[in-house]
Amino acid sequence: MPTIDLHTPIEYLKGVGPSRAELLRKELGIRSLFDLANFFPNRYIDRTQFLKINQLQQNTTEVQIIGRITDIKTVQQKRGSRLVATFSDETGTMELVWFRGVKWIKEALKLETPYVAFGRANWFNGTFSMPHPELELVTDYNKSLQTAMQPVYPSTENLSTKGVTNRVVIKMIQNLFTEVGTNFTETLSPTLIKKFNLLSKNEALFNIHFPQSQTLLTKAQQRLKFEELFFIQLQLIRKKLIHKSTIKGYVFNSVGNYFNNFYKDYLPFELTGAQKRVIKEIRKDMATGAQMNRLLQGDVGSGKTIVALLTMLIALDNGFQTALMAPTEILTTQHYNAISEMVKGLDISVQLLTGSTKTKDRKDIHEALEDGSLHIIIGTHALLEDKVQFKNLGLAIIDEQHRFGVAQRAKMWMKNKLPPHILVMTATPIPRTLAMSVYGDLDISVIDELPPGRKEVITAHRYDSNRLNVFKFMKDEIAKGRQIYVVYPLIEESQKLDFKDLMDGFESISREFSKPTYQVSVVHGKMKAEDKEYEMNRFLKGETHIMVATTVIEVGVNIPNASVMVIESAERFGLSQLHQLRGRVGRGAEQSYCILMTSFKLTNDAKTRIETMTSTNDGFKIAEVDLKLRGPGDVMGTQQSGVLNMKIADIVKDAALLKKAREVAFKVLSDDPNLLSPENRNINTAYKEITKNRAIWSNIS
Ligand code: ADP
Ligand code: MG
């Protein structure tokens, strides 16, 4: 047998063997001793405490009880069978229950022999019962190590069914430490360890598995979290620096007549401080000679369009064309109208290209893009067709990032010799911590200020039983000349029912708001695209008073006269969706309202969501709550799980540490970009090892 070191495959460890090794690989991704050493407990429990059966309470979590099995029976149920053991101590009786591995467990159980049972005790049918307890003979228990901080490792159903219990994992890790010793390579530099008073890698790994005290455990966790975050940031920042030094971009170094004339004579309003700052950031970025790759975040209504236009004018001043892409026809048309209106007095040609552009016009547009006479093209996916070629595309702006895939963007890049600068605009606020860990390789600009004089949307929560009052309120607003959205949820899994709710709702509203006094539109996913457009346009033109819809109106439509948003079954929407929907109103001069309708029964999370909505309009605050409720994976979708799938750190709970790790990584790389100094030798070796196994990418560039 070869000498054992950390690269040794896990099957050579005492107590593992080929079949367990296969199981560990499949279930937990553990292949080597190194992987096992870096498999961290997710919590610690006190195994020195015991309860008596009569001390059990209905809401205790995990408990440890000493008793004897007095009876075992197999109960047949619909699917398979269930094993029930009666477990007693001198104070009472409870049940131990197994749903899996029944046959195997039944044979192994010993009657009338003292056992330690550990697990969750549930109150069920008048007795306590513990499903799938960890059982150990008291004689064995007394031989093993008892501590007030026993690690509990993540597990899977498959592992526990196949007998790889927490005890077994602990034993494996003990074997690992006895056989390999504490001989782990340090990954951080001496300076960092000293400066931040961190445990060494050895001490940290030992104490994370076998905490010698609460203090040492905390320090071990801090050290390992810091390390994890630090290496992620190191990768992201390094990727960004490499991008900047290798991906050349057009140099937009002049701000000329287009920009200056517009700014002087045509700017429709004074820019907010945030808008000015963001434009400065963009201007600077486009003049460096590297390709810009920037995310522009700004809550709905924060004024991203004018920033887009000013950026386009800089491109024009430098002799380049621009493309602005948005996900829907309505949105692109709105952009087109807004932008052509604003540049009317200037000598700039702007065109709209969508799926419904007539063939003849389309041909003209293609030609004008190729000969350079067309300066700004605004369009949908139609812009990505091969036939669309530019004379010199210098800037691509993409509105509502999440609607476009990476492949599409990459395709746009390829249309030119040098890639155009890219500005992605999104109204979905991403909490800073999340942005740092997921988009840490991108540049980010944030418009965190709304234009002045904007009235905050007033948000109220009403129960379904108050519907008549809500109808009355709607009528009053319509009488003042306002328009109203009524939105219903439409969730994939419950499509049929949801659709029925929507249609029932539409009917009841049509009855209450009857013709000819009132006109009601309805838009939903089962309609043909052109019928949808038709209804949306009727509402846009003010021909209908109420728009009943599913969430299709979620994305950026601007109808300033619509000032009331009624959200039905609001408890079923996520926070970011509620916030996006509310952003549809509050766009005009009038006071706007958002009414969240719910039933009486609300889960705690739903209550938090509703309370958050009624207490703030700040998209970033809302995004923070959303992140806490749902966790990073669900907030960002699954694409980035590579970055978010951390072993020990948690970007919500460890936000402060993340910030520190990012600063430190930045400092290390700016002093020593290639990590070549002797001081950074440990970091360099660890970095190479990590990037070899698990390179990080972000899905935006
Ligand atoms: P969004 O960021 O949601 O795309 P828009 O660019 O559509 O926001 O701007 C929302 C509204 O605010 C528009 O009617 C726009 O003309 C107006 N607006 C933008 N910036 C300012 C400003 N600095 N002062 C006043 N109004 C502004
Ligand atoms: Mg917009």
XYZ file of C-alpha atoms and ligand atoms in Angstrom:
729
model
C 0.000 0.000 0.000
C 1.364 3.433 -0.927
C 2.123 5.954 1.767
C -0.924 7.921 2.625
C -1.070 11.627 1.937
C -3.826 14.070 1.187
C -3.968 13.158 -2.499
C -4.663 9.529 -1.671
C -8.049 8.349 -2.922
C -10.537 8.025 -0.103
C -10.955 4.261 -0.487
C -7.505 3.628 1.026
C -8.506 5.215 4.299
C -9.115 2.784 7.140
C -12.847 2.107 7.428
C -13.754 3.168 3.893
C -13.072 0.688 1.086
C -14.283 0.721 -2.534
C -18.060 0.677 -2.069
C -18.176 3.391 0.596
C -15.686 5.390 -1.461
C -18.065 5.241 -4.403
C -20.930 6.327 -2.159
C -18.947 9.247 -0.730
C -17.992 10.357 -4.220
C -21.540 10.168 -5.544
C -23.324 11.671 -2.583
C -20.848 14.262 -1.362
C -18.256 14.679 -4.085
C -15.524 13.420 -1.754
C -12.736 11.676 -3.679
C -9.518 12.169 -1.749
C -8.391 12.526 1.834
C -7.996 16.211 1.088
C -11.689 16.418 0.205
C -12.642 14.637 3.401
C -10.510 16.945 5.531
C -12.311 19.838 3.873
C -15.758 18.387 4.439
C -17.044 20.611 7.215
C -19.715 20.023 9.851
C -22.722 22.279 9.484
C -23.339 22.381 13.228
C -22.306 20.948 16.582
C -24.376 19.215 19.199
C -23.922 18.514 22.864
C -23.555 14.769 23.322
C -23.003 14.981 27.068
C -26.664 15.756 27.734
C -29.404 13.146 28.124
C -33.148 13.531 28.507
C -35.674 11.183 30.098
C -38.703 10.296 28.035
C -41.032 12.212 30.375
C -38.930 15.331 29.867
C -39.581 15.444 26.118
C -41.405 18.496 24.904
C -43.295 18.923 21.706
C -40.885 21.408 20.231
C -37.492 20.044 21.308
C -35.256 19.376 18.352
C -32.595 16.717 18.696
C -32.427 14.733 21.886
C -30.449 11.873 23.325
C -32.164 9.200 25.400
C -30.999 5.990 27.070
C -33.509 3.134 27.019
C -34.333 -0.402 25.960
C -36.291 -1.761 23.036
C -39.170 -3.790 24.436
C -41.049 -4.646 21.277
C -40.528 -4.535 17.498
C -43.245 -4.707 14.870
C -43.491 -4.221 11.137
C -46.487 -2.196 10.006
C -47.652 -2.558 6.409
C -48.527 0.662 4.698
C -49.490 1.706 1.191
C -45.959 1.859 -0.071
C -43.624 -0.639 1.590
C -43.601 -1.147 5.315
C -42.591 0.714 8.429
C -40.631 -0.631 11.357
C -41.782 0.485 14.805
C -39.805 -0.243 17.967
C -41.164 0.496 21.422
C -38.455 2.251 23.395
C -38.711 2.665 27.170
C -36.825 4.074 30.099
C -37.914 4.218 33.743
C -40.061 7.293 33.071
C -42.047 6.293 30.001
C -42.355 4.864 26.529
C -41.867 6.210 23.025
C -41.454 4.883 19.503
C -38.502 4.567 17.190
C -39.553 4.417 13.553
C -37.869 3.430 10.295
C -39.284 3.779 6.812
C -36.245 2.593 4.931
C -33.873 -0.320 5.371
C -36.583 -2.015 7.447
C -35.423 -5.578 6.930
C -31.764 -4.883 7.615
C -32.449 -2.791 10.722
C -34.909 -5.289 12.151
C -32.282 -8.005 12.079
C -29.691 -5.786 13.753
C -31.815 -4.542 16.680
C -31.336 -6.205 20.068
C -34.256 -6.473 22.488
C -33.923 -5.494 26.163
C -30.408 -4.109 25.719
C -29.484 -0.552 26.728
C -29.172 1.774 23.738
C -28.471 5.448 23.270
C -31.027 6.819 20.805
C -30.292 10.136 19.214
C -32.563 12.102 16.881
C -35.547 14.340 16.509
C -38.535 13.477 18.693
C -41.873 14.302 17.092
C -45.198 14.366 18.882
C -47.433 12.089 16.853
C -50.730 10.362 17.648
C -50.361 10.850 21.392
C -46.782 9.580 21.760
C -43.326 10.764 20.920
C -41.701 9.076 17.993
C -38.205 9.382 16.625
C -37.819 8.666 12.911
C -34.546 7.079 11.824
C -32.730 7.537 15.140
C -29.021 7.091 15.457
C -28.779 4.056 17.713
C -25.743 2.904 19.586
C -25.298 0.295 22.281
C -24.506 1.976 25.579
C -21.376 -0.173 25.848
C -20.093 1.183 22.511
C -21.206 4.671 23.348
C -19.112 4.685 26.507
C -16.026 3.738 24.524
C -16.306 6.638 22.096
C -15.455 10.258 22.542
C -18.218 12.348 24.124
C -18.012 16.059 23.812
C -20.193 19.062 24.294
C -19.434 19.961 20.682
C -19.851 16.936 18.521
C -19.778 17.793 14.838
C -22.806 17.035 12.695
C -21.867 16.569 9.052
C -24.162 17.177 6.088
C -25.734 13.931 4.993
C -28.056 12.513 2.376
C -30.829 9.976 2.498
C -28.745 7.514 0.542
C -25.853 7.773 2.985
C -27.963 7.121 6.061
C -29.798 4.218 4.408
C -26.465 2.625 3.521
C -25.227 2.947 7.078
C -22.848 5.878 6.650
C -24.131 7.688 9.723
C -22.695 10.744 11.360
C -20.797 8.452 13.750
C -19.188 6.701 10.805
C -18.122 9.974 9.223
C -16.635 11.160 12.498
C -14.708 7.903 12.757
C -13.343 8.314 9.211
C -12.137 11.798 9.964
C -10.513 10.599 13.171
C -8.690 7.963 11.142
C -7.637 10.581 8.659
C -6.098 12.711 11.361
C -4.286 9.763 12.976
C -2.931 8.452 9.691
C -1.977 11.678 7.946
C -1.278 13.711 11.027
C -1.877 17.402 11.108
C 0.221 18.155 8.137
C -1.885 20.447 6.034
C -0.287 22.947 3.733
C -0.735 26.536 4.777
C -2.637 28.474 2.106
C -2.393 32.026 3.391
C 0.654 34.232 3.688
C 2.373 34.739 7.049
C 1.528 38.431 6.851
C -2.192 37.858 6.460
C -2.260 35.305 9.257
C -0.486 37.679 11.562
C -2.352 40.797 10.527
C -5.809 39.291 11.007
C -4.818 37.084 13.915
C -5.941 33.914 12.133
C -5.455 30.318 13.171
C -3.006 28.353 11.035
C -4.509 25.977 8.511
C -3.595 23.038 10.726
C -5.184 24.407 13.860
C -8.245 25.496 11.944
C -8.862 22.134 10.301
C -8.322 20.274 13.535
C -10.677 22.475 15.496
C -13.394 22.518 12.897
C -13.627 18.725 13.243
C -12.646 18.362 16.899
C -13.295 21.664 18.635
C -11.152 21.962 21.726
C -13.164 24.888 23.021
C -15.898 27.226 21.863
C -13.304 29.955 21.314
C -11.132 27.766 19.134
C -14.149 26.611 17.173
C -15.157 30.185 16.443
C -11.628 31.049 15.386
C -11.446 27.966 13.181
C -14.679 28.943 11.477
C -13.497 32.510 10.966
C -10.236 31.379 9.437
C -11.831 28.885 7.053
C -14.585 31.269 5.996
C -12.104 34.021 5.365
C -9.957 31.692 3.320
C -12.879 30.510 1.221
C -14.118 34.015 0.492
C -10.604 35.281 -0.119
C -9.865 32.708 -2.820
C -13.179 33.333 -4.563
C -12.498 37.055 -4.606
C -8.961 36.443 -5.753
C -10.288 34.578 -8.773
C -12.940 37.149 -9.613
C -10.659 40.136 -9.268
C -7.866 38.438 -11.156
C -10.265 37.569 -13.954
C -11.328 41.182 -14.123
C -7.739 42.423 -14.215
C -6.845 39.946 -16.941
C -9.913 40.968 -18.911
C -8.868 44.569 -18.658
C -5.318 43.943 -19.747
C -6.020 41.497 -22.572
C -9.415 42.302 -24.092
C -8.765 45.428 -26.063
C -11.573 47.836 -26.672
C -12.148 50.980 -28.663
C -10.804 54.101 -27.038
C -13.545 56.691 -26.663
C -11.404 59.559 -25.557
C -13.310 62.495 -26.893
C -16.507 64.011 -25.696
C -17.632 66.096 -28.624
C -20.480 68.013 -30.181
C -23.196 65.429 -29.924
C -22.733 65.019 -26.222
C -22.069 68.674 -25.469
C -24.866 70.108 -27.612
C -27.336 67.689 -26.182
C -26.211 68.389 -22.664
C -26.402 72.145 -23.179
C -29.590 72.507 -25.216
C -31.700 69.375 -25.108
C -31.343 67.755 -21.730
C -34.988 67.524 -20.601
C -34.195 67.791 -16.891
C -31.367 68.311 -14.463
C -29.550 65.002 -13.907
C -29.532 63.532 -10.433
C -26.218 63.265 -8.608
C -26.282 59.496 -9.078
C -26.858 59.806 -12.823
C -23.935 62.216 -13.140
C -21.651 59.941 -11.152
C -22.588 56.900 -13.208
C -22.011 58.690 -16.506
C -18.594 59.730 -15.286
C -17.775 56.117 -14.395
C -18.857 54.926 -17.822
C -16.986 57.682 -19.634
C -13.796 56.881 -17.805
C -14.206 53.180 -18.454
C -14.683 53.598 -22.213
C -11.508 55.645 -22.553
C -9.043 53.146 -21.110
C -8.415 51.024 -24.190
C -9.937 47.961 -22.537
C -13.381 46.740 -23.402
C -16.032 47.987 -20.994
C -18.057 45.281 -19.352
C -20.368 47.083 -16.993
C -23.563 46.423 -15.153
C -25.786 49.414 -14.541
C -28.156 48.847 -11.666
C -30.955 51.234 -10.935
C -34.342 50.734 -9.424
C -37.372 51.149 -11.664
C -37.841 54.813 -12.487
C -34.335 55.804 -11.424
C -33.617 57.130 -14.922
C -31.435 54.642 -16.718
C -32.634 55.656 -20.185
C -30.982 59.050 -20.140
C -27.750 57.442 -18.980
C -28.002 55.052 -21.931
C -28.553 57.943 -24.309
C -25.623 59.983 -23.028
C -23.411 56.910 -23.320
C -24.559 56.507 -26.918
C -23.697 60.120 -27.658
C -20.146 59.525 -26.466
C -19.904 56.583 -28.873
C -21.208 58.812 -31.662
C -18.728 61.546 -30.832
C -16.009 58.977 -31.352
C -17.391 57.901 -34.700
C -19.121 54.698 -33.632
C -22.575 53.202 -33.966
C -24.651 51.953 -31.039
C -27.191 49.208 -30.534
C -29.768 49.172 -27.761
C -31.482 45.879 -27.175
C -34.560 45.210 -25.031
C -36.588 42.050 -24.510
C -40.033 42.985 -25.839
C -41.522 44.957 -28.722
C -43.366 47.276 -26.382
C -40.216 48.081 -24.453
C -38.112 48.652 -27.539
C -40.815 50.863 -28.989
C -40.881 52.901 -25.796
C -37.120 53.283 -25.865
C -37.292 54.226 -29.518
C -39.950 56.875 -28.917
C -38.205 58.327 -25.875
C -34.799 58.452 -27.508
C -35.833 59.764 -30.916
C -37.864 62.438 -29.141
C -34.878 63.533 -27.075
C -32.427 63.751 -29.978
C -34.891 65.404 -32.361
C -32.936 68.621 -32.724
C -29.643 66.864 -33.305
C -28.470 65.378 -36.545
C -28.706 61.781 -35.451
C -30.455 58.906 -37.169
C -32.301 56.403 -35.006
C -34.225 53.346 -36.186
C -36.336 50.609 -34.679
C -35.856 46.964 -35.630
C -38.186 44.287 -34.278
C -39.845 41.106 -35.458
C -42.655 43.114 -36.985
C -40.512 45.527 -38.980
C -41.632 45.264 -42.631
C -39.277 43.487 -45.018
C -38.676 46.608 -47.068
C -37.808 48.748 -44.020
C -35.705 45.968 -42.668
C -33.623 45.927 -45.826
C -33.104 49.674 -45.623
C -32.045 49.407 -42.020
C -29.574 46.630 -42.768
C -28.026 48.729 -45.503
C -27.844 51.857 -43.406
C -26.164 49.921 -40.582
C -23.607 48.575 -43.015
C -22.786 51.861 -44.703
C -22.707 53.670 -41.370
C -25.420 56.212 -42.106
C -27.556 54.829 -39.267
C -26.182 55.863 -35.882
C -28.435 54.247 -33.330
C -30.390 51.049 -33.731
C -32.932 50.033 -31.112
C -34.412 46.583 -31.241
C -35.347 43.210 -29.902
C -33.674 39.861 -30.541
C -34.049 40.775 -34.207
C -30.746 42.644 -33.760
C -28.956 39.375 -33.228
C -29.765 37.922 -36.622
C -26.801 37.214 -38.846
C -28.069 39.617 -41.470
C -27.571 42.523 -39.110
C -24.035 43.773 -39.738
C -22.562 47.040 -38.587
C -20.044 49.346 -40.172
C -18.555 50.034 -36.764
C -20.488 49.003 -33.712
C -18.790 50.548 -30.710
C -21.335 50.125 -27.963
C -24.053 47.637 -27.139
C -26.557 48.441 -24.420
C -28.780 45.698 -23.119
C -31.871 46.479 -21.081
C -33.128 43.955 -18.524
C -30.224 41.610 -18.509
C -31.997 38.492 -17.312
C -33.952 38.129 -20.516
C -30.924 37.449 -22.647
C -28.573 34.533 -22.598
C -24.825 34.575 -22.670
C -24.680 32.971 -26.066
C -26.660 35.779 -27.589
C -24.390 38.371 -26.145
C -21.297 36.561 -27.255
C -22.759 36.482 -30.724
C -23.044 40.244 -30.725
C -19.413 40.531 -29.836
C -18.321 38.496 -32.769
C -19.819 40.864 -35.262
C -16.834 43.102 -35.109
C -13.090 43.126 -35.018
C -12.906 44.580 -31.564
C -15.761 43.777 -29.210
C -18.088 46.728 -28.557
C -18.261 48.182 -25.074
C -21.072 46.544 -23.192
C -23.467 48.159 -20.789
C -26.095 45.947 -19.235
C -28.943 47.766 -17.521
C -31.017 46.061 -14.899
C -33.832 47.181 -12.648
C -33.416 44.158 -10.425
C -31.473 45.418 -7.457
C -28.787 42.975 -6.448
C -27.637 43.270 -2.843
C -24.045 44.420 -2.586
C -22.804 41.228 -1.002
C -24.328 39.140 -3.727
C -23.081 41.422 -6.475
C -19.596 41.158 -4.994
C -19.580 37.414 -4.960
C -21.373 36.763 -8.215
C -20.439 39.690 -10.393
C -17.141 40.420 -8.696
C -15.436 40.277 -12.075
C -17.680 42.948 -13.589
C -17.715 46.648 -13.079
C -20.879 47.853 -11.485
C -22.491 51.270 -11.506
C -25.443 51.979 -9.290
C -28.075 54.697 -9.583
C -29.185 54.860 -5.981
C -31.266 58.015 -6.108
C -34.649 58.725 -7.657
C -35.337 61.899 -9.664
C -36.646 64.670 -7.446
C -40.330 65.281 -6.841
C -41.251 61.671 -7.318
C -44.089 60.698 -4.980
C -43.511 57.417 -3.181
C -46.032 54.751 -4.029
C -48.351 54.178 -1.064
C -48.619 50.458 -0.398
C -51.430 48.842 1.574
C -52.292 45.320 2.552
C -55.982 44.315 2.279
C -57.681 40.997 2.918
C -59.949 39.460 0.303
C -62.895 40.236 2.560
C -62.277 43.944 1.962
C -62.734 43.626 -1.754
C -65.799 45.867 -1.955
C -63.862 48.730 -0.404
C -61.065 48.141 -2.851
C -63.525 48.260 -5.768
C -64.877 51.526 -4.413
C -61.359 52.940 -4.227
C -60.663 51.835 -7.788
C -63.809 53.599 -9.018
C -62.775 56.805 -7.280
C -59.371 56.704 -8.937
C -60.865 56.005 -12.352
C -63.189 58.952 -11.806
C -60.079 61.089 -11.344
C -58.891 59.894 -14.752
C -56.444 57.251 -13.594
C -55.857 53.724 -14.931
C -55.429 50.539 -12.945
C -53.542 47.262 -13.177
C -54.963 44.134 -11.569
C -52.399 41.357 -11.535
C -52.878 37.655 -10.874
C -50.171 35.104 -10.178
C -49.418 32.516 -12.770
C -47.148 29.800 -11.572
C -46.000 27.019 -13.832
C -47.007 24.176 -11.494
C -50.531 25.363 -10.936
C -51.139 26.856 -14.360
C -54.632 25.521 -14.892
C -55.975 26.724 -11.563
C -54.191 30.036 -11.846
C -55.632 30.575 -15.270
C -59.089 29.891 -13.898
C -58.471 32.426 -11.085
C -57.438 34.993 -13.633
C -60.497 34.439 -15.804
C -62.828 34.379 -12.783
C -61.244 37.595 -11.604
C -61.621 39.145 -15.031
C -65.296 38.204 -15.068
C -66.024 39.580 -11.652
C -64.215 42.814 -12.475
C -66.066 43.090 -15.780
C -69.330 42.683 -13.869
C -68.398 45.290 -11.282
C -66.891 47.659 -13.847
C -69.435 47.188 -16.586
C -69.607 48.699 -20.039
C -70.133 51.284 -21.308
C -68.917 53.302 -18.311
C -65.836 51.150 -17.920
C -63.543 49.356 -20.339
C -61.510 46.414 -19.103
C -58.593 44.735 -20.907
C -57.169 41.323 -20.209
C -53.751 39.998 -21.158
C -52.413 36.544 -20.439
C -49.925 34.005 -21.675
C -52.386 31.950 -23.686
C -53.186 34.851 -25.992
C -51.513 35.276 -29.353
C -48.686 37.801 -29.301
C -50.545 40.197 -31.574
C -53.684 40.093 -29.409
C -51.555 40.853 -26.382
C -49.931 43.798 -28.143
C -53.355 45.006 -29.184
C -54.709 44.968 -25.632
C -51.540 46.489 -24.189
C -51.751 49.262 -26.751
C -55.386 49.982 -25.922
C -54.411 50.411 -22.314
C -51.342 52.443 -23.261
C -53.521 54.812 -25.281
C -55.904 55.198 -22.371
C -58.788 53.451 -24.127
C -59.299 51.010 -21.296
C -59.458 51.771 -17.581
C -58.348 48.495 -16.121
C -55.761 46.014 -17.273
C -56.272 42.548 -15.836
C -53.130 40.537 -16.376
C -50.737 37.874 -15.291
C -47.183 38.927 -14.666
C -46.508 39.667 -18.337
C -46.497 43.359 -17.513
C -43.595 42.834 -15.179
C -40.916 44.196 -17.451
C -40.333 47.925 -17.877
C -43.552 49.185 -19.463
C -44.042 52.867 -18.874
C -47.635 54.048 -18.592
C -47.506 57.168 -16.427
C -51.275 57.479 -16.158
C -51.613 54.060 -14.559
C -51.457 54.887 -10.865
C -52.980 51.920 -9.087
C -51.564 48.413 -8.927
C -53.771 45.772 -7.351
C -51.921 42.497 -6.795
C -54.184 39.514 -6.199
C -52.974 36.587 -4.043
C -49.983 38.737 -3.219
C -48.800 36.124 -0.729
C -47.892 33.923 -3.664
C -45.464 36.367 -5.256
C -41.794 36.649 -4.394
C -40.475 39.933 -3.057
C -38.552 40.924 -6.131
C -41.603 40.259 -8.286
C -43.822 42.345 -6.008
C -41.312 45.143 -6.153
C -41.054 44.971 -9.940
C -44.815 45.017 -10.252
C -45.144 47.998 -7.952
C -42.585 49.765 -10.115
C -45.177 49.872 -12.911
C -46.995 52.639 -11.063
C -45.667 55.854 -9.607
C -44.379 56.990 -12.981
C -46.525 60.054 -13.428
C -47.197 63.189 -11.417
C -50.118 61.691 -9.491
C -50.026 59.912 -6.157
C -49.866 56.186 -6.876
C -51.023 53.177 -4.885
C -50.197 49.526 -4.637
C -52.730 47.246 -2.968
C -51.650 43.786 -1.889
C -54.657 41.478 -1.644
C -54.269 38.309 0.386
C -56.297 35.698 2.193
C -56.273 35.577 5.994
C -53.931 32.622 6.221
C -50.352 33.731 5.710
C -47.114 31.889 6.326
C -44.428 33.684 8.315
C -42.394 34.290 5.187
C -45.425 35.695 3.392
C -46.054 38.026 6.322
C -42.461 39.229 6.159
C -42.767 39.855 2.437
C -45.986 41.831 2.792
C -44.646 43.841 5.736
C -41.456 44.615 3.831
C -43.481 45.879 0.877
C -45.705 48.105 2.982
C -42.767 49.546 4.918
C -40.284 50.458 2.185
C -39.956 51.414 -1.470
C -36.201 50.945 -1.514
C -35.325 48.176 -3.953
C -31.985 47.445 -2.320
C -33.539 47.004 1.123
C -36.126 44.727 -0.399
C -33.447 42.725 -2.167
C -31.585 42.251 1.130
C -34.710 40.836 2.778
C -35.309 38.642 -0.247
C -31.778 37.300 -0.008
C -32.277 36.466 3.668
C -35.581 34.724 3.000
C -34.611 32.740 -0.053
C -30.857 32.368 0.016
C -28.435 33.337 -2.740
C -29.017 30.374 -5.045
C -32.702 31.115 -5.435
C -32.226 34.837 -5.772
C -29.745 34.526 -8.605
C -30.982 31.418 -10.352
C -28.873 28.344 -10.684
C -26.275 29.450 -13.215
C -23.992 30.954 -10.638
C -24.162 28.094 -8.205
C -20.477 27.511 -8.899
C -19.678 30.738 -7.145
C -22.368 30.495 -4.522
C -21.855 26.899 -3.627
C -19.574 27.599 -0.700
C -18.438 25.050 1.836
C -18.493 27.132 4.964
C -19.037 30.818 4.316
C -22.495 32.282 3.860
C -22.752 35.496 1.929
C -25.730 36.666 3.956
C -24.413 35.914 7.428
C -20.782 36.594 6.620
C -21.272 39.790 4.671
C -18.727 41.725 6.729
C -16.109 39.035 6.290
C -16.808 38.961 2.569
C -16.152 42.659 2.334
C -12.885 42.263 4.185
C -11.836 39.293 2.040
C -12.519 41.303 -1.088
C -10.464 44.251 0.117
C -7.597 42.007 1.100
C -7.688 40.129 -2.210
C -7.669 43.414 -4.058
C -4.706 44.666 -2.071
C -2.750 41.447 -2.549
C -3.292 41.519 -6.304
C -2.533 45.169 -6.756
C 0.788 44.718 -4.954
C 1.614 41.451 -6.686
C -0.648 40.774 -9.715
C 0.815 37.357 -10.515
C 1.373 36.281 -6.929
C 5.082 35.786 -7.569
C 6.630 37.280 -4.466
C 8.042 34.846 -1.876
C 5.598 36.318 0.596
C 2.675 35.060 -1.500
C 4.061 31.617 -2.207
C 1.398 29.806 -0.157
C -1.365 31.779 -1.802
C 0.015 31.121 -5.258
C 0.203 27.358 -4.735
C -3.298 27.186 -3.277
C -4.666 29.437 -6.001
C -3.293 27.197 -8.729
C -4.731 24.142 -7.047
C -8.171 25.743 -6.721
C -8.388 27.123 -10.242
C -7.275 23.806 -11.646
C -10.248 22.113 -10.035
C -12.946 24.682 -10.036
C -12.704 27.751 -12.195
C -15.180 30.472 -11.521
C -17.098 32.205 -14.231
C -19.879 34.658 -14.189
C -22.711 34.409 -16.638
C -22.851 37.920 -17.862
C -19.842 38.579 -20.015
P -35.761 53.381 -15.647
O -34.510 53.457 -14.865
O -36.835 52.622 -14.943
O -35.526 52.905 -17.056
P -36.506 55.801 -16.976
O -35.221 56.066 -17.652
O -37.599 55.235 -17.797
O -36.286 54.875 -15.710
O -36.973 57.130 -16.262
C -38.183 57.178 -15.566
C -38.807 58.542 -15.724
O -38.063 59.507 -15.004
C -38.836 59.003 -17.152
O -40.086 59.617 -17.369
C -37.704 60.012 -17.219
O -37.939 60.996 -18.178
C -37.694 60.609 -15.839
N -36.385 61.070 -15.369
C -35.200 60.414 -15.482
N -34.202 61.124 -14.934
C -34.743 62.250 -14.442
C -34.213 63.376 -13.739
N -32.925 63.504 -13.444
N -35.084 64.351 -13.387
C -36.398 64.242 -13.669
N -36.950 63.222 -14.335
C -36.144 62.212 -14.717
Mg -36.109 51.393 -18.345
